[in-house]
Short mmCIF file of C-alpha atoms in Angstrom, two decimals:
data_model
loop_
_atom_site.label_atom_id
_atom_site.label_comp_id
_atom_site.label_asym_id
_atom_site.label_seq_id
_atom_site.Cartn_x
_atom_site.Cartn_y
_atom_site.Cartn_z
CA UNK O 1 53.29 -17.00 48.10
CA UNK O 2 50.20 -18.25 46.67
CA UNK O 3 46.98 -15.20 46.39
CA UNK O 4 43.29 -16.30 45.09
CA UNK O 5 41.61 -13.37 43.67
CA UNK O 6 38.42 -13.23 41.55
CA UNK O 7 39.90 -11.80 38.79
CA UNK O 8 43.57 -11.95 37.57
CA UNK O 9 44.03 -9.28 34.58
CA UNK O 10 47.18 -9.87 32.76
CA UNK O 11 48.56 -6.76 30.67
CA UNK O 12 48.22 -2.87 30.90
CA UNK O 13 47.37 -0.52 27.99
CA UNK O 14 44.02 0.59 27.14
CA UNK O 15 42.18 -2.99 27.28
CA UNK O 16 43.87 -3.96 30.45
CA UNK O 17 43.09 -0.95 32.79
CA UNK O 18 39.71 -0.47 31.05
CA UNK O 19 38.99 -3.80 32.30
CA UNK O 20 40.70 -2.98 35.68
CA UNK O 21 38.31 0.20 36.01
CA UNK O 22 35.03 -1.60 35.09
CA UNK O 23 36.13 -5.17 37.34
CA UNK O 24 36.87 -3.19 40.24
CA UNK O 25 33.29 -1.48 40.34
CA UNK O 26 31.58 -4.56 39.79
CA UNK O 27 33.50 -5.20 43.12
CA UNK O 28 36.03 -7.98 41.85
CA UNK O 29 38.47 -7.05 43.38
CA UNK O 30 41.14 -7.39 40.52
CA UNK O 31 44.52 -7.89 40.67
CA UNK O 32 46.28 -6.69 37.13
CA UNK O 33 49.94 -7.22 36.34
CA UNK O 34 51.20 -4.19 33.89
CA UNK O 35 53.52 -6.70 32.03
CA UNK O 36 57.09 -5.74 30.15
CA UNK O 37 55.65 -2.19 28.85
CA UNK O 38 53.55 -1.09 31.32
CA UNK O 39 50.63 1.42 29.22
CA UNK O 40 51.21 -1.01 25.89
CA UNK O 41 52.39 0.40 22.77
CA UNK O 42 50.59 3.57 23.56
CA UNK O 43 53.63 4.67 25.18
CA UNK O 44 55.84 4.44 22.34
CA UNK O 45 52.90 7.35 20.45
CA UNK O 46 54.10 11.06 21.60
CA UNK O 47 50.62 12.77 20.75
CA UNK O 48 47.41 10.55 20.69
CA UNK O 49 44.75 12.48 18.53
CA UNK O 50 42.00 10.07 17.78
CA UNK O 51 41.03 9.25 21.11
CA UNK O 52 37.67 10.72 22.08
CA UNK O 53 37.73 13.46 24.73
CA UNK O 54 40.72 14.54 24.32
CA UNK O 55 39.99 17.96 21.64
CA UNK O 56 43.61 18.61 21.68
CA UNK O 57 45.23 15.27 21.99
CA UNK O 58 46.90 13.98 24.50
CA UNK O 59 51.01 12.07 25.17
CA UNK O 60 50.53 8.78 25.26
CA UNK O 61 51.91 8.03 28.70
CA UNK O 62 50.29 10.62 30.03
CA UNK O 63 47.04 8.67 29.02
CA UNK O 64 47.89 5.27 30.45
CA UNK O 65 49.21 6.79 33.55
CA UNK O 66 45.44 8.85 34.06
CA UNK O 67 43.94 5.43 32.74
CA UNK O 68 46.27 3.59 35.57
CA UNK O 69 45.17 5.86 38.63
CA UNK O 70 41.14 5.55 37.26
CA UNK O 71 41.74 2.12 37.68
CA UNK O 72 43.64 2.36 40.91
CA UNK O 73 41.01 4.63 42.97
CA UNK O 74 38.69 2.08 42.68
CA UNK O 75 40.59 -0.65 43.93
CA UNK O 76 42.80 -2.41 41.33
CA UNK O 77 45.46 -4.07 43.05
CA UNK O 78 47.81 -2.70 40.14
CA UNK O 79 51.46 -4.77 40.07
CA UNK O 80 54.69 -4.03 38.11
CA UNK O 81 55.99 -7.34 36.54
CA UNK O 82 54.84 -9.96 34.18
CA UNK O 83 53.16 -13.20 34.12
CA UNK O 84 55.26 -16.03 32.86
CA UNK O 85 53.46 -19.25 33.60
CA UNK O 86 49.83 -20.68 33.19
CA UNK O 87 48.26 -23.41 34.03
CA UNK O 88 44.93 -23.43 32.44
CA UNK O 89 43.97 -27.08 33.37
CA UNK O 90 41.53 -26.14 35.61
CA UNK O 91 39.57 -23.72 38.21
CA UNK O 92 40.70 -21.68 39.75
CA UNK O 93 43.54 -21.01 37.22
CA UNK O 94 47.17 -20.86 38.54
CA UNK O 95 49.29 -18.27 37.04
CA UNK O 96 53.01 -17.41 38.38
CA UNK O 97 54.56 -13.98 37.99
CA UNK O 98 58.26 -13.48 37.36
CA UNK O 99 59.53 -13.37 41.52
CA UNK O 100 57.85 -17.25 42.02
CA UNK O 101 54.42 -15.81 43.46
CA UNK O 102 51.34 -17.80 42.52
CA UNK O 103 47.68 -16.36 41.80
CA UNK O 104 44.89 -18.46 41.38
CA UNK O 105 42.14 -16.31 39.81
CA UNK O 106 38.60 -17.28 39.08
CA UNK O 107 38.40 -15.50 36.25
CA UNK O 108 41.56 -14.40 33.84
CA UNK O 109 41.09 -11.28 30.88
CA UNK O 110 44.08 -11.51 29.10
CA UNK O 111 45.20 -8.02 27.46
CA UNK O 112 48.84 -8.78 26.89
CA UNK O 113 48.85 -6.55 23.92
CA UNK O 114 51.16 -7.07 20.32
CA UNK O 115 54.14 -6.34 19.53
CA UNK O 116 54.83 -4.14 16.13
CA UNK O 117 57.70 -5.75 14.06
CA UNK O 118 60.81 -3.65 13.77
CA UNK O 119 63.91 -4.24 11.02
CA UNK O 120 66.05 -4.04 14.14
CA UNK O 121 67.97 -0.82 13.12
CA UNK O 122 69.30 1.10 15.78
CA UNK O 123 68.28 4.14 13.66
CA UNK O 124 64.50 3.40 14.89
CA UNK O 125 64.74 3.40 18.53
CA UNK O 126 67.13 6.87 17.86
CA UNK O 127 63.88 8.41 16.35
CA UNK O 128 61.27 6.50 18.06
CA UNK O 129 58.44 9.24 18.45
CA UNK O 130 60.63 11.56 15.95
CA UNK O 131 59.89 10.11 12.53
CA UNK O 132 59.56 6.76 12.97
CA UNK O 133 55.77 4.85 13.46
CA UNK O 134 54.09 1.52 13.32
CA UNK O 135 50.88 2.90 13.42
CA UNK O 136 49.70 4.86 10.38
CA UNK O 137 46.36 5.30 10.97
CA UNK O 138 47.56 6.44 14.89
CA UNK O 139 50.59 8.81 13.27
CA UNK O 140 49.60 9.55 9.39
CA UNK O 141 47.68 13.09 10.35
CA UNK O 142 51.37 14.46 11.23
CA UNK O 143 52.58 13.69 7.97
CA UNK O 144 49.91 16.05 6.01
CA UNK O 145 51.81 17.75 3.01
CA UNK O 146 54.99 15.85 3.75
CA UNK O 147 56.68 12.99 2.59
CA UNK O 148 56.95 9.20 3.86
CA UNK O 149 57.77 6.01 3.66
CA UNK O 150 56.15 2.46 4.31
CA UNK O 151 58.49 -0.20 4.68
CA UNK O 152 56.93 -3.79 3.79
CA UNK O 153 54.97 -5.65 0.76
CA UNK O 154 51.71 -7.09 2.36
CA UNK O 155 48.46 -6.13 2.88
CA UNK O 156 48.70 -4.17 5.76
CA UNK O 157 51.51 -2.02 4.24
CA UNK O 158 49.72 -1.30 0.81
CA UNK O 159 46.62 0.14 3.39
CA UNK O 160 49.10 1.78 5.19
CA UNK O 161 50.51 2.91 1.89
CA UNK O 162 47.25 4.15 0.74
CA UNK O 163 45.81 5.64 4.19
CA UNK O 164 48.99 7.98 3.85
CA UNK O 165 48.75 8.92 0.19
CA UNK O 166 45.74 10.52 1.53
CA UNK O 167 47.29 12.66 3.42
CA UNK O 168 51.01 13.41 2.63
CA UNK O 169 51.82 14.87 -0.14
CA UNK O 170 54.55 11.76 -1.21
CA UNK O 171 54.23 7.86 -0.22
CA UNK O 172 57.21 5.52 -0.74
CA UNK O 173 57.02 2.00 -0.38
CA UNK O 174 60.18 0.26 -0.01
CA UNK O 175 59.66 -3.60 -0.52
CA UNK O 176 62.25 -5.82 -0.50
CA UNK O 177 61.08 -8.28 -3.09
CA UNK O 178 60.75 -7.47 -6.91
CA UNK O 179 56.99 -8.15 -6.46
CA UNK O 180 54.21 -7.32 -3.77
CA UNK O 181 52.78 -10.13 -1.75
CA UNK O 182 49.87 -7.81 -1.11
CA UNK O 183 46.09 -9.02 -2.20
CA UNK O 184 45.54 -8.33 -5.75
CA UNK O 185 42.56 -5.93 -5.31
CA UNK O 186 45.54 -4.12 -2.98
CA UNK O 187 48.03 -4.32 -5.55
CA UNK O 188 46.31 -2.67 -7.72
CA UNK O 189 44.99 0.37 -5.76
CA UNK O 190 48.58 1.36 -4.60
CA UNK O 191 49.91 0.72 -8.75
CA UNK O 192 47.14 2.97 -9.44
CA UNK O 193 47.87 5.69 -6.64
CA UNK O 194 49.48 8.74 -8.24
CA UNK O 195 51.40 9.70 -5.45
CA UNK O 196 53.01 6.44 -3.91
CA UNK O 197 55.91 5.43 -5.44
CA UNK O 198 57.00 1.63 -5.40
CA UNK O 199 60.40 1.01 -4.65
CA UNK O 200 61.35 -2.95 -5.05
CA UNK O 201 64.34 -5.05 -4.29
CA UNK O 202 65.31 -1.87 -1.11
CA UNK O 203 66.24 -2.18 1.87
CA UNK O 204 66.39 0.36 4.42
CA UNK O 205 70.04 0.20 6.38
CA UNK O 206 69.40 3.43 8.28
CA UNK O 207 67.89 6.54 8.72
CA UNK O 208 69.59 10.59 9.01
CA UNK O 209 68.38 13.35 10.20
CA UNK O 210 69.58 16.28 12.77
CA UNK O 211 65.95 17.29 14.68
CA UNK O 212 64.33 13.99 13.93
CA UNK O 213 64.15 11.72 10.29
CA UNK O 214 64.95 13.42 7.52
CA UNK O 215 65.71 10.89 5.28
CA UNK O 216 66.38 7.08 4.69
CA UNK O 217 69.61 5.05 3.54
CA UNK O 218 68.59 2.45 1.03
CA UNK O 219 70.30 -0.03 -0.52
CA UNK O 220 68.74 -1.67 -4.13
CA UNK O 221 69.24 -5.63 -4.92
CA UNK O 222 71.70 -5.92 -1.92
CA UNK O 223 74.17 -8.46 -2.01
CA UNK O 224 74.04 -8.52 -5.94
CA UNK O 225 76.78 -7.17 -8.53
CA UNK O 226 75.02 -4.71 -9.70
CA UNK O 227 73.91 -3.38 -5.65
CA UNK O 228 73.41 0.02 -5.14
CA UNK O 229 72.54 2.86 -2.17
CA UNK O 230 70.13 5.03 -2.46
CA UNK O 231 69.26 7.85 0.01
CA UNK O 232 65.79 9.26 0.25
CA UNK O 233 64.28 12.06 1.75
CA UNK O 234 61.25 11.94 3.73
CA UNK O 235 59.88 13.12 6.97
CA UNK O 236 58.24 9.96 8.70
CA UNK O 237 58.86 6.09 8.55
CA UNK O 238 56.21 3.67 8.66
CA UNK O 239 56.91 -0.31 9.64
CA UNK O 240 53.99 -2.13 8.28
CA UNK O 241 55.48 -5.99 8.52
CA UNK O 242 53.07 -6.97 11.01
CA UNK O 243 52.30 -7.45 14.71
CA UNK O 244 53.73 -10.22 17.31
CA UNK O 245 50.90 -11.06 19.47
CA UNK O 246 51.80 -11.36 23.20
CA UNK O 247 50.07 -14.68 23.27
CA UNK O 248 52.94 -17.06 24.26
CA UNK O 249 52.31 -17.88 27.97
CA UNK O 250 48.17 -19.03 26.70
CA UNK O 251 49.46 -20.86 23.29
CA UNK O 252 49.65 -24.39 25.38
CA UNK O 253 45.55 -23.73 26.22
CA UNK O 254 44.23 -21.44 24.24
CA UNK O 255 43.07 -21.59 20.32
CA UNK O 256 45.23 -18.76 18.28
CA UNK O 257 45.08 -17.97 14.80
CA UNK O 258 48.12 -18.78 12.28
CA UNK O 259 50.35 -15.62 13.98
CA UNK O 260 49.55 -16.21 17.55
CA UNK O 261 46.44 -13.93 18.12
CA UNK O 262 44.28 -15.34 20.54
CA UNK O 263 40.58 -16.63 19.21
CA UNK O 264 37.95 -15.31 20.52
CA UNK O 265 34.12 -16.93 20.19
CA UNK O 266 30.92 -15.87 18.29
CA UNK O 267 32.89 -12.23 18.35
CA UNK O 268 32.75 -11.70 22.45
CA UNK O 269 35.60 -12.09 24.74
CA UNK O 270 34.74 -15.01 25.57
CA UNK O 271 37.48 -17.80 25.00
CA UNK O 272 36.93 -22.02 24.80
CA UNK O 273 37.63 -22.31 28.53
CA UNK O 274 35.27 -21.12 31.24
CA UNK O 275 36.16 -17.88 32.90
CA UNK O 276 38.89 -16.68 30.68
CA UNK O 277 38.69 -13.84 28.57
CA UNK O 278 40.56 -11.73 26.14
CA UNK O 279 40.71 -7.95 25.42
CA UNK O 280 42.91 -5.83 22.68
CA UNK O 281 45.37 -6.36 20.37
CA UNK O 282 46.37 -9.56 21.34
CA UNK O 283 42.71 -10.56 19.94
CA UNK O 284 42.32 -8.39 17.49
CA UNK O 285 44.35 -8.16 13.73
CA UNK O 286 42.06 -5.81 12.14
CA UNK O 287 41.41 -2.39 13.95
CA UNK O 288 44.52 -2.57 16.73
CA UNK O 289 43.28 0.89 18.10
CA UNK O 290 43.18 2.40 21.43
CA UNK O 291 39.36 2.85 21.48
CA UNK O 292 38.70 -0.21 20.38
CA UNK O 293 41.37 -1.93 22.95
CA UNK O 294 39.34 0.04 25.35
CA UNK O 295 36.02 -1.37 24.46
CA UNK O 296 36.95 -4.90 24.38
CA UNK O 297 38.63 -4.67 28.00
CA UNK O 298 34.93 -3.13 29.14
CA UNK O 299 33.14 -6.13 27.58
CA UNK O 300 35.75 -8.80 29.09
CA UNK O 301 35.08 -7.21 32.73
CA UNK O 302 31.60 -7.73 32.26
CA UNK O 303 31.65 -10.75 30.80
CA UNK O 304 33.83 -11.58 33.78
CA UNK O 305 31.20 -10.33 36.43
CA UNK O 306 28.26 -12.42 34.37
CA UNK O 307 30.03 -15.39 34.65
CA UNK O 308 30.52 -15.12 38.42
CA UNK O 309 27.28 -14.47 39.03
CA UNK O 310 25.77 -17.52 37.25
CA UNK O 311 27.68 -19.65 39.03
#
């Protein structure tokens, strides 16, 4: 089955049905395909606290869900599956969900989202949402007075590190290496943090705890003679070892950065081909928030509807 549509939206979460919400009153039409997690890593966050208008927070699925039927009463054609094919030779663009069925779309946004990086413990999907995080900056208010740990040796987890030490009362960071491959300007402000504690040459085989984590199993210079485990205590567990952007279905035709985000140009969503834009995370390294996922999927629909209406 082949469908033409003037604008294919591929991805849910806040850049996705933003996008759906604002195409669909410019009269677009859009058809939007949710993708593998329908509502985007939003739905792995119990209590969302930052977004505006909500005084007392709100569940994450909740949100997407309310986001979802905004969309959907005015108009999005709003499908469960994914989009795994793309050809972006030419316009229309011909896309092909899982089940065969082809879409060629005027326009594309693109909000397929990022993954967060896990070790691959089956401790973290026990306490997804009970202790465990990839988002400090989403999660780190819960941890006020308490004690955590940030697993990684980067950049982003010495800002994560140091975001935290702000607010709980105890930051571990458990790197694996003996050194920090952190920026030197970063490496510094953790060293110099009173409260963050640097644990190299750990890793982290599992997590304990009876009403969510409690603590972490560690092991120190695994795999050498003089190995050792270690088991600290702490209330939350931060992964800061990066994001997987979504971006594998657009890598043949689009330009990406060294990790797979998708480039955008002069800062808009506007992409090197014609008609095809890009909203959230899988654009954007730096902030990864819901707001500003949000935003972006605003300015792609109406960058969408501009570009129809010059032609």
């Amino acid at each position: 089955m082949k469908q033409h549509t003037k604008c294919l939206i591929v991805g849910s979460g806040p850049a996705g049905y933003t996008a759906a919400i604002y195409a669909s009153r410019a009269n677009l039409n859009p058809i939007e395909y949710s993708g593998l997690q329908p509502g985007g890593q939003l739905t792995q966050t119990t209590e969302v606290e930052n977004f505006p208008g909500y005084p007392n927070g709100i569940d994450g699925n909740q949100m997407m869900m309310e986001l979802r039927e905004q969309a959907e009463r005015f108009g999005a054609d709003i499908r469960d599956g994914s989009i795994v094919k793309a050809d972006l030779s030419k316009r229309p663009y011909l896309l092909t969900d899982e089940e065969g069925n082809e879409i060629e779309a005027e326009t594309v946004i693109i909000a397929t989202g990022a993954s967060a990086k896990y070790l691959g413990l089956d401790d973290e999907r026990k306490y997804n949402g009970q202790g465990v995080s990839a988002c400090a900056t989403c999660d780190g208010f819960f941890y006020r007075k308490k004690v955590v740990a940030v697993v990684g040796g980067g950049d982003t987890a010495c800002e994560d590190a140091l975001y935290l030490s702000h607010l709980a009362k105890k930051v571990y960071l458990i790197v694996r290496k003996p050194f920090l491959r952190a920026s030197k300007v970063m490496q510094q402000r953790v060293m110099e943090a009173e409260n963050i504690e640097i644990l190299f040459e750990h890793n982290t085989i599992g997590l304990f705890g009876a009403n969510g984590v409690e603590g972490a199993h560690l092991v120190k210079r695994m795999g050498e003679s003089d190995e050792e485990k270690v088991d600290i205590a702490i209330d939350g567990f931060f992964l800061a070892i990066g994001h997987k952007p979504n971006s594998e279905v657009f890598k043949e035709w689009l330009d990406t950065d060294e990790v797979g985000y998708l480039k955008k140009i002069d800062g808009t969503p506007r992409t090197k081909l014609p008609g095809v834009f890009v909203a959230g995370d899988v654009a954007d390294p730096v902030y990864r928030q819901a707001i500003t996922a949000a935003g972006s999927g605003c300015q792609a629909a109406i960058e969408a509807e501009r570009f129809l209406l010059q032609e």
